[in-house]
CSV table of C-alpha atoms in Angstrom, one decimal:
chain,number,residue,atom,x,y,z
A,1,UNK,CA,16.0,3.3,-11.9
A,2,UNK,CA,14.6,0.1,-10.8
A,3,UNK,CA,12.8,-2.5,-12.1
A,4,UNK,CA,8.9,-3.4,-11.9
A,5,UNK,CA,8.0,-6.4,-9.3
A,6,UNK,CA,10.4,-9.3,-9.2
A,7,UNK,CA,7.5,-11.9,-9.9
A,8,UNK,CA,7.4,-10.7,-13.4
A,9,UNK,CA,10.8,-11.0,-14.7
A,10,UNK,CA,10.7,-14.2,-12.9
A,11,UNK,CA,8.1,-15.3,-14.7
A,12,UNK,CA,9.2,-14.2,-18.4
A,13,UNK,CA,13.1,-16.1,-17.6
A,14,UNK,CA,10.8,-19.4,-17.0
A,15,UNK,CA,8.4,-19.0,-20.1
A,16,UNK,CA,9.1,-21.7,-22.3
A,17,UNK,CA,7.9,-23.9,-18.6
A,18,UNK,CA,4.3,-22.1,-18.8
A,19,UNK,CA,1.0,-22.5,-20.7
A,20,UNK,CA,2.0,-20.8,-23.9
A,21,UNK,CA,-1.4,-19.4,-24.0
A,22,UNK,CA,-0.1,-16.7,-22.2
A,23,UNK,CA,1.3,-15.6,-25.3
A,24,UNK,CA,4.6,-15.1,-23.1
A,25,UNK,CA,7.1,-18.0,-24.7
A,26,UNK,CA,8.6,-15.3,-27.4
A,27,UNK,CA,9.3,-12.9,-25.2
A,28,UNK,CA,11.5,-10.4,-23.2
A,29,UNK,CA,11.3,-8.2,-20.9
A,30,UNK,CA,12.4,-5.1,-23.0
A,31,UNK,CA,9.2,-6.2,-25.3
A,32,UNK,CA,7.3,-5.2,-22.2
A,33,UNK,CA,6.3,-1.3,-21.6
A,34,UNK,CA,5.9,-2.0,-17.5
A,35,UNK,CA,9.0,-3.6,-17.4
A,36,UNK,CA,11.2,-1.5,-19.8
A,37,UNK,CA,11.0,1.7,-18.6
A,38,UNK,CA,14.0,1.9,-16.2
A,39,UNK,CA,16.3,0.6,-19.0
A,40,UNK,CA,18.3,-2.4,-19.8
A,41,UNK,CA,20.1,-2.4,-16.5
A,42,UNK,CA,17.2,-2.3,-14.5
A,43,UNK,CA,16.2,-5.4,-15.5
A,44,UNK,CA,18.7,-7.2,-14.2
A,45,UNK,CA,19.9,-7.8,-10.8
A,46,UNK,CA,23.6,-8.7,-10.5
A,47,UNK,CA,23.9,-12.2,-8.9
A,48,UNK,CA,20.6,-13.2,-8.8
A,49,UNK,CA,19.4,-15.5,-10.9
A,50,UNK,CA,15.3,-15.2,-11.3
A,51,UNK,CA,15.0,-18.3,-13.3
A,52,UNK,CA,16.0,-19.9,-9.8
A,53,UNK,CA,14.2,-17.5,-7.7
A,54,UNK,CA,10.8,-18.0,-9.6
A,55,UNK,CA,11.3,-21.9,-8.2
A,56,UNK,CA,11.3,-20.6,-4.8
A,57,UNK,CA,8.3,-18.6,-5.3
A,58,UNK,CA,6.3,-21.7,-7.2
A,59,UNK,CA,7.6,-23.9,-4.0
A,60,UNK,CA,6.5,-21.1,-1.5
A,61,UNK,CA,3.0,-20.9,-2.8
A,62,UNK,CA,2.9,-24.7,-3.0
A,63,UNK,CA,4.2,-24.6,0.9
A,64,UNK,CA,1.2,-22.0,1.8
A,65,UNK,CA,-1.3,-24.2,0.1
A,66,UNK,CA,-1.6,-22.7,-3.5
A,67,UNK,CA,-1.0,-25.5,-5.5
A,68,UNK,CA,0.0,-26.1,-9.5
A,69,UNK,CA,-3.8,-25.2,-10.8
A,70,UNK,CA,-4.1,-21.7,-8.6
A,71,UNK,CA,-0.7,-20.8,-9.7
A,72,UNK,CA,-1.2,-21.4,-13.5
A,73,UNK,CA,-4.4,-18.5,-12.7
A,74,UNK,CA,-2.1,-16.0,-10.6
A,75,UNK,CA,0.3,-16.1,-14.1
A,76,UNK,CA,-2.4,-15.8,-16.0
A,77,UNK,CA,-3.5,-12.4,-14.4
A,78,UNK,CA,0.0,-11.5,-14.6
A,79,UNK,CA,0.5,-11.9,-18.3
A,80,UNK,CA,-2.5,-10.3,-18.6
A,81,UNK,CA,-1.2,-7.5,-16.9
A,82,UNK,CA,1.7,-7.1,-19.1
A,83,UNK,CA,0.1,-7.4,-22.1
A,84,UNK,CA,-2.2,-4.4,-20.6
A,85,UNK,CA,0.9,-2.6,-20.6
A,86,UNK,CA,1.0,-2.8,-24.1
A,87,UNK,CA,-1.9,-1.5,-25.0
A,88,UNK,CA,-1.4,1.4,-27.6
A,89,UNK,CA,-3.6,4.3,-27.6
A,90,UNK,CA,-3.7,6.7,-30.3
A,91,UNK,CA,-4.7,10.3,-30.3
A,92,UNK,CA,-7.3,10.2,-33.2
A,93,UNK,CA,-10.3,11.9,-32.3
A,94,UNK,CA,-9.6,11.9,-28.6
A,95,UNK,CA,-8.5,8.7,-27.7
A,96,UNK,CA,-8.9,5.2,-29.4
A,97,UNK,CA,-7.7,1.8,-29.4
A,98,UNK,CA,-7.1,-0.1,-32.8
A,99,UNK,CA,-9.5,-2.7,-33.3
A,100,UNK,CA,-6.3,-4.8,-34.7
A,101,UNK,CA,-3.8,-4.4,-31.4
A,102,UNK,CA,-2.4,-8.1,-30.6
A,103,UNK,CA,-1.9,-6.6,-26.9
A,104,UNK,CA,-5.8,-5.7,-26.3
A,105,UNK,CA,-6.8,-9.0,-27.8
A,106,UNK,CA,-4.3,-10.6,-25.7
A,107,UNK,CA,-5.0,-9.3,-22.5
A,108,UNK,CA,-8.8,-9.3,-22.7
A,109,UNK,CA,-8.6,-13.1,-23.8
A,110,UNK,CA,-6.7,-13.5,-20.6
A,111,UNK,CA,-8.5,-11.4,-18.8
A,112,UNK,CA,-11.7,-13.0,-19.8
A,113,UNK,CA,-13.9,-9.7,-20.1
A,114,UNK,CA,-15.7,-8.2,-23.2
A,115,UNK,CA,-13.3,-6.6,-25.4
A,116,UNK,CA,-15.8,-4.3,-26.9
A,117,UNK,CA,-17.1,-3.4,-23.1
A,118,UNK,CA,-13.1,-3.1,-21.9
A,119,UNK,CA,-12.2,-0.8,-25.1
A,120,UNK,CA,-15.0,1.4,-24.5
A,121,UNK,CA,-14.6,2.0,-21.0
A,122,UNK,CA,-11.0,2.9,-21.6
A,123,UNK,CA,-11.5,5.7,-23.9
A,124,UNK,CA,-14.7,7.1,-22.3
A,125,UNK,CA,-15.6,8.3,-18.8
A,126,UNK,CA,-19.1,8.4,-17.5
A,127,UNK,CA,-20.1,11.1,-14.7
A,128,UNK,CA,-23.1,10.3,-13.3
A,129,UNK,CA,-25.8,13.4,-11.6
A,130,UNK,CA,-28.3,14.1,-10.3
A,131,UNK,CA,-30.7,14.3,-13.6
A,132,UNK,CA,-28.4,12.6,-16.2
A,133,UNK,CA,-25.6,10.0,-17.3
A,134,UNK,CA,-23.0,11.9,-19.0
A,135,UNK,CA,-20.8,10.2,-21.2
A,136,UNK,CA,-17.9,11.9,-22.6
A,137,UNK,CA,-14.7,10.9,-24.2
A,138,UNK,CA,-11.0,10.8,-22.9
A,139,UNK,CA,-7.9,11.7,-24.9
A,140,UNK,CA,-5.1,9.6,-24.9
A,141,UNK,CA,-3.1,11.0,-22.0
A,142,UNK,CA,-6.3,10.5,-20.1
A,143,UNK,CA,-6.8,6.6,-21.3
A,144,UNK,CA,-3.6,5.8,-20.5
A,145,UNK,CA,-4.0,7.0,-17.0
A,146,UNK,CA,-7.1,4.8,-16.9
A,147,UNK,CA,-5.2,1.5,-19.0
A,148,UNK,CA,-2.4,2.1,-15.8
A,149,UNK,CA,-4.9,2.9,-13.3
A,150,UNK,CA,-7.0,-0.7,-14.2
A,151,UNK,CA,-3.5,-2.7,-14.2
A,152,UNK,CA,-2.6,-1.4,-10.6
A,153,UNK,CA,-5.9,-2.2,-9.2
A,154,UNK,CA,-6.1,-5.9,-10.7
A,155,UNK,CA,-2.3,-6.7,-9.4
A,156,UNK,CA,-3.8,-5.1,-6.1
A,157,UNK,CA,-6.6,-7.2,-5.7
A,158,UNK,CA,-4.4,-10.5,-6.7
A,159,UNK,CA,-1.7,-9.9,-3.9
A,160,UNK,CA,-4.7,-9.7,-1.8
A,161,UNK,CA,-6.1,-12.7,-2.4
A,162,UNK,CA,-2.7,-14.5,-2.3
A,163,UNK,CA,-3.0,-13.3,1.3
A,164,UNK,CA,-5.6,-14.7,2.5
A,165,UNK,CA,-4.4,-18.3,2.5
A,166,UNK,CA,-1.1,-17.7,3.3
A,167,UNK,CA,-2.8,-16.0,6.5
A,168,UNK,CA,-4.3,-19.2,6.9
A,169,UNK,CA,-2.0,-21.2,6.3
A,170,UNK,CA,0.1,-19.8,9.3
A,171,UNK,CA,-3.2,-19.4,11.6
A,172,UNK,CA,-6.0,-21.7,10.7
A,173,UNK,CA,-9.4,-20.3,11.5
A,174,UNK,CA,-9.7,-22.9,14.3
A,175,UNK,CA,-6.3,-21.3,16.1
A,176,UNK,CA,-7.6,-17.8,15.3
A,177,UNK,CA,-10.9,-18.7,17.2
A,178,UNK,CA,-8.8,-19.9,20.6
A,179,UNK,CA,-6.6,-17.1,20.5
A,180,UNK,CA,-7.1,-14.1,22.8
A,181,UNK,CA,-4.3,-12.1,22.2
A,182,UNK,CA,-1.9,-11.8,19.9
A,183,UNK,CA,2.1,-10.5,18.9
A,184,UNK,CA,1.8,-8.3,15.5
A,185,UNK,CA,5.3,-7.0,13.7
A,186,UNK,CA,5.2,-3.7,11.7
A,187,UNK,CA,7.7,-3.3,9.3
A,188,UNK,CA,7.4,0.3,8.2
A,189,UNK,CA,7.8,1.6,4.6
A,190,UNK,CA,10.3,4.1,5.8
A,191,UNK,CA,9.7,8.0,4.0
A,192,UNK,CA,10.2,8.6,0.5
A,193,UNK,CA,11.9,11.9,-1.4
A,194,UNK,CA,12.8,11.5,-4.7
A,195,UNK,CA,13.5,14.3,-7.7
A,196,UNK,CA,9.9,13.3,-9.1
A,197,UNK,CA,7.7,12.6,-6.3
A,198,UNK,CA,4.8,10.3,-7.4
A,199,UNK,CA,1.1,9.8,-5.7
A,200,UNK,CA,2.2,6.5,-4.5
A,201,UNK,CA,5.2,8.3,-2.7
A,202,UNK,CA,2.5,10.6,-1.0
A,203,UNK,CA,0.3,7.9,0.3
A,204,UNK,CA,3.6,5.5,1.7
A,205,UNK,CA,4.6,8.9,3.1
A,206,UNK,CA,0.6,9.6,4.5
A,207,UNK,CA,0.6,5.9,5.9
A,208,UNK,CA,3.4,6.4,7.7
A,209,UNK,CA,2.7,9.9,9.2
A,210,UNK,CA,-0.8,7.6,10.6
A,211,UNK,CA,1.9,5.0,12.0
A,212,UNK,CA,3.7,7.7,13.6
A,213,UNK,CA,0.6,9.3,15.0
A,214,UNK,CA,-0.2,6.2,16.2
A,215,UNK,CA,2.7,5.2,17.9
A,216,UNK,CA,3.5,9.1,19.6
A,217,UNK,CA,-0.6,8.3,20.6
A,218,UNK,CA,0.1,4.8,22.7
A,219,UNK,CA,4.4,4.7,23.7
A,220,UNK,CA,4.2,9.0,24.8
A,221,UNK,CA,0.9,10.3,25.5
A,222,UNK,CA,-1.3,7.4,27.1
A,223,UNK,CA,1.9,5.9,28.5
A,224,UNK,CA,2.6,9.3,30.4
A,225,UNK,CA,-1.0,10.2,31.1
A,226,UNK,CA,-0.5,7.0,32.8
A,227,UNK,CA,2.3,8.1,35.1
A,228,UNK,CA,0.8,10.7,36.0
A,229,UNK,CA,-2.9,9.4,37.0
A,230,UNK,CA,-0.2,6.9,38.9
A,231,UNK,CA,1.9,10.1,40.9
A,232,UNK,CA,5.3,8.4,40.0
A,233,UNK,CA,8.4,10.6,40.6
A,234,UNK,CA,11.6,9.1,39.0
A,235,UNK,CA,10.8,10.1,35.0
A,236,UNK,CA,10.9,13.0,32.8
A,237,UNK,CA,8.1,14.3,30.8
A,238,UNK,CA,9.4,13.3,27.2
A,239,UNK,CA,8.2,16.2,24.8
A,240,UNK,CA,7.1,14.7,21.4
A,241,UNK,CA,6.5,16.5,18.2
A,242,UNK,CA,2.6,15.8,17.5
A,243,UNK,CA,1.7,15.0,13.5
A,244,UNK,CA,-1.8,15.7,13.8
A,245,UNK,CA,-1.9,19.1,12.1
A,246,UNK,CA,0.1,17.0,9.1
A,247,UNK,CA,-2.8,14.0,9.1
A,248,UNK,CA,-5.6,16.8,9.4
A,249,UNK,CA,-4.2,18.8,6.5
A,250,UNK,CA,-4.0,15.5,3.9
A,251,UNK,CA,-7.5,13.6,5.2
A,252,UNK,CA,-9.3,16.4,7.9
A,253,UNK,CA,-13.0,17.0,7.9
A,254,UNK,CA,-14.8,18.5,5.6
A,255,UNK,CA,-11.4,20.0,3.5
A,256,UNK,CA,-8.6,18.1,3.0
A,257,UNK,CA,-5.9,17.9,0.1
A,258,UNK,CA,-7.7,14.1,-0.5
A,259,UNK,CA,-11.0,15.6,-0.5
A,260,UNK,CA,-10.6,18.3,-2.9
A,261,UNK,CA,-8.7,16.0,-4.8
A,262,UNK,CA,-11.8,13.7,-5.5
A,263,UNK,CA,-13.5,16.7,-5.8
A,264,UNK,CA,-11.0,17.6,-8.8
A,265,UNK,CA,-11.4,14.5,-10.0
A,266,UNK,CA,-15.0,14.6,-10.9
A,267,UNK,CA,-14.9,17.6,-13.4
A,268,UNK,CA,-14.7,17.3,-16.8
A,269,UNK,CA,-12.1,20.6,-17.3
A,270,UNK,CA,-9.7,19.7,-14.6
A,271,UNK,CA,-6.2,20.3,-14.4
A,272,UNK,CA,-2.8,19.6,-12.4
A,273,UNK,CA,-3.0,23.6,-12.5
A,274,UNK,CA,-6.8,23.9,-11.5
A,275,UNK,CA,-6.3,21.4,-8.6
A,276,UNK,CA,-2.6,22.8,-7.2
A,277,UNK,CA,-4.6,26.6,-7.5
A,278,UNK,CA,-7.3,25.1,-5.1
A,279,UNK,CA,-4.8,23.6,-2.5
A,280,UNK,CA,-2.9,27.1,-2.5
A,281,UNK,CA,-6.6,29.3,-1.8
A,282,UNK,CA,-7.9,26.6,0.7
A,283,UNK,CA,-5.0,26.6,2.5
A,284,UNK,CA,-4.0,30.5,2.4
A,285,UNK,CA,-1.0,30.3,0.4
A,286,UNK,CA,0.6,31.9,-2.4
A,287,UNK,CA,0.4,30.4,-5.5
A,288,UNK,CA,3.8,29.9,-7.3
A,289,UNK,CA,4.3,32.1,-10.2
A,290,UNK,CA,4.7,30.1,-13.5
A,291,UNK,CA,6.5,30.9,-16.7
């Protein structure tokens, strides 16, 4: 197994250096459900030392222009993230989260938002028609997809915004303005097959069937349509295998396996089962049999 993002076992073997407010300073990485599930020996990396390595990363973010005060609020989101982690949610009556949890107060304190506002939309899910506002409550498989599902999108939203001025840092705006062309390296994420293949997996694997697509699009077809508009004699027509069946089946117009999976998404009694049944009948396969 491996371990969750580097930053964050960086930052826990440096805690007793950070605010203390971050309620981080008695702490471990085993205490931590997002960074404990691949074991003991996944959280550690044989001759690295990420006491050291979070120095680099403070001196790198210095070097790209995010000084001391930016990078005390980048550690706070990430302690709040942790914390988030730790959020228990209990099965009684549906889903609920005890008023009493250290790790909700902690996390929303970081997090600065409402803790009654945060608790209630963790538990509840609100479908909104035509008519009505339909609130209706989660159980506690469901509110932990939504506590997980709230962490990934905050530590999305940070790394972009850690972009942005290490983008300008290596191209002011003033450079960008001059510039009429430019040299751009893709480092591709490379295909993913694992025993349990998660939704992540499927949309590295999706983003790289598009990269494909694209490059079969510019380095074989328009490249040879070109040859041939130009009559040229000394080449051989290179036969590619196109990918656009495979990009049309995940994202096509109007029924894709994305679109029926928001589709799925919006009803109250769907299932893994319901929404695998629909992929099999709008695609005109055989459901597998189960036991």
């Amino acid at each position: 197994m491996e371990r969750n993002y580097h930053v964050f076992y960086q930052l826990l073997s440096c805690r007793d250096e950070i605010d203390p407010s971050l309620g981080l300073s008695d702490k471990r990485a085993a205490d931590f459900h997002y960074l404990s599930q691949g074991g003991e020996d996944s959280m550690h990396i044989k001759g690295v030392n990420d006491g050291e390595e979070f120095k680099a990363t403070r001196n790198a973010l210095a070097l790209v222009g995010i000084g001391p005060e930016k990078q005390e609020e980048i550690w706070r989101v990430l302690a709040a993230l942790l914390h988030l982690g730790n959020i228990t949610i209990s099965s009684l009556q549906g889903s609920a989260v005890c008023a009493d949890n250290i790790a909700f107060a902690k996390a929303t304190e970081l997090l600065g938002v409402d803790p009654h506002q945060f608790r209630q939309w963790l538990i509840k899910k609100r479908l909104v028609t035509r008519r009505d506002v339909i609130q209706t409550s989660l159980n506690a498989t469901q509110a932990v997809v939504v506590r997980d599902s709230v962490a990934k999108f905050i530590y999305a939203r940070l790394f972009d915004w850690i972009l942005r001025p290490i983008n300008e840092s290596l191209l002011p705006t003033s450079a960008a303005q001059e510039a009429s062309s430019f040299i751009g390296v893709l480092d591709i994420y490379g295909f993913e097959y694992s025993e349990n293949n998660s939704f992540e997996q499927f949309c590295i694997n999706f983003a790289n069937e598009k990269l494909q697509q694209h490059f079969n699009h510019h380095v074989f077809r328009i490249e040879q349509q070109e040859y041939a508009r130009e009559q040229l004699k000394d080449w051989t027509f290179i036969d590619f295998k196109d990918n656009q069946p495979c990009i049309d089946l995940i994202e096509g117009k109007p029924i894709s396996i994305l679109s029926l999976l928001d589709e799925e998404s919006r009803l109250e009694s769907a299932t893994d089962r319901s929404f695998i049944d629909k992929l099999y009948h709008q695609f005109n396969r055989e459901p597998p049999t189960t036991t």
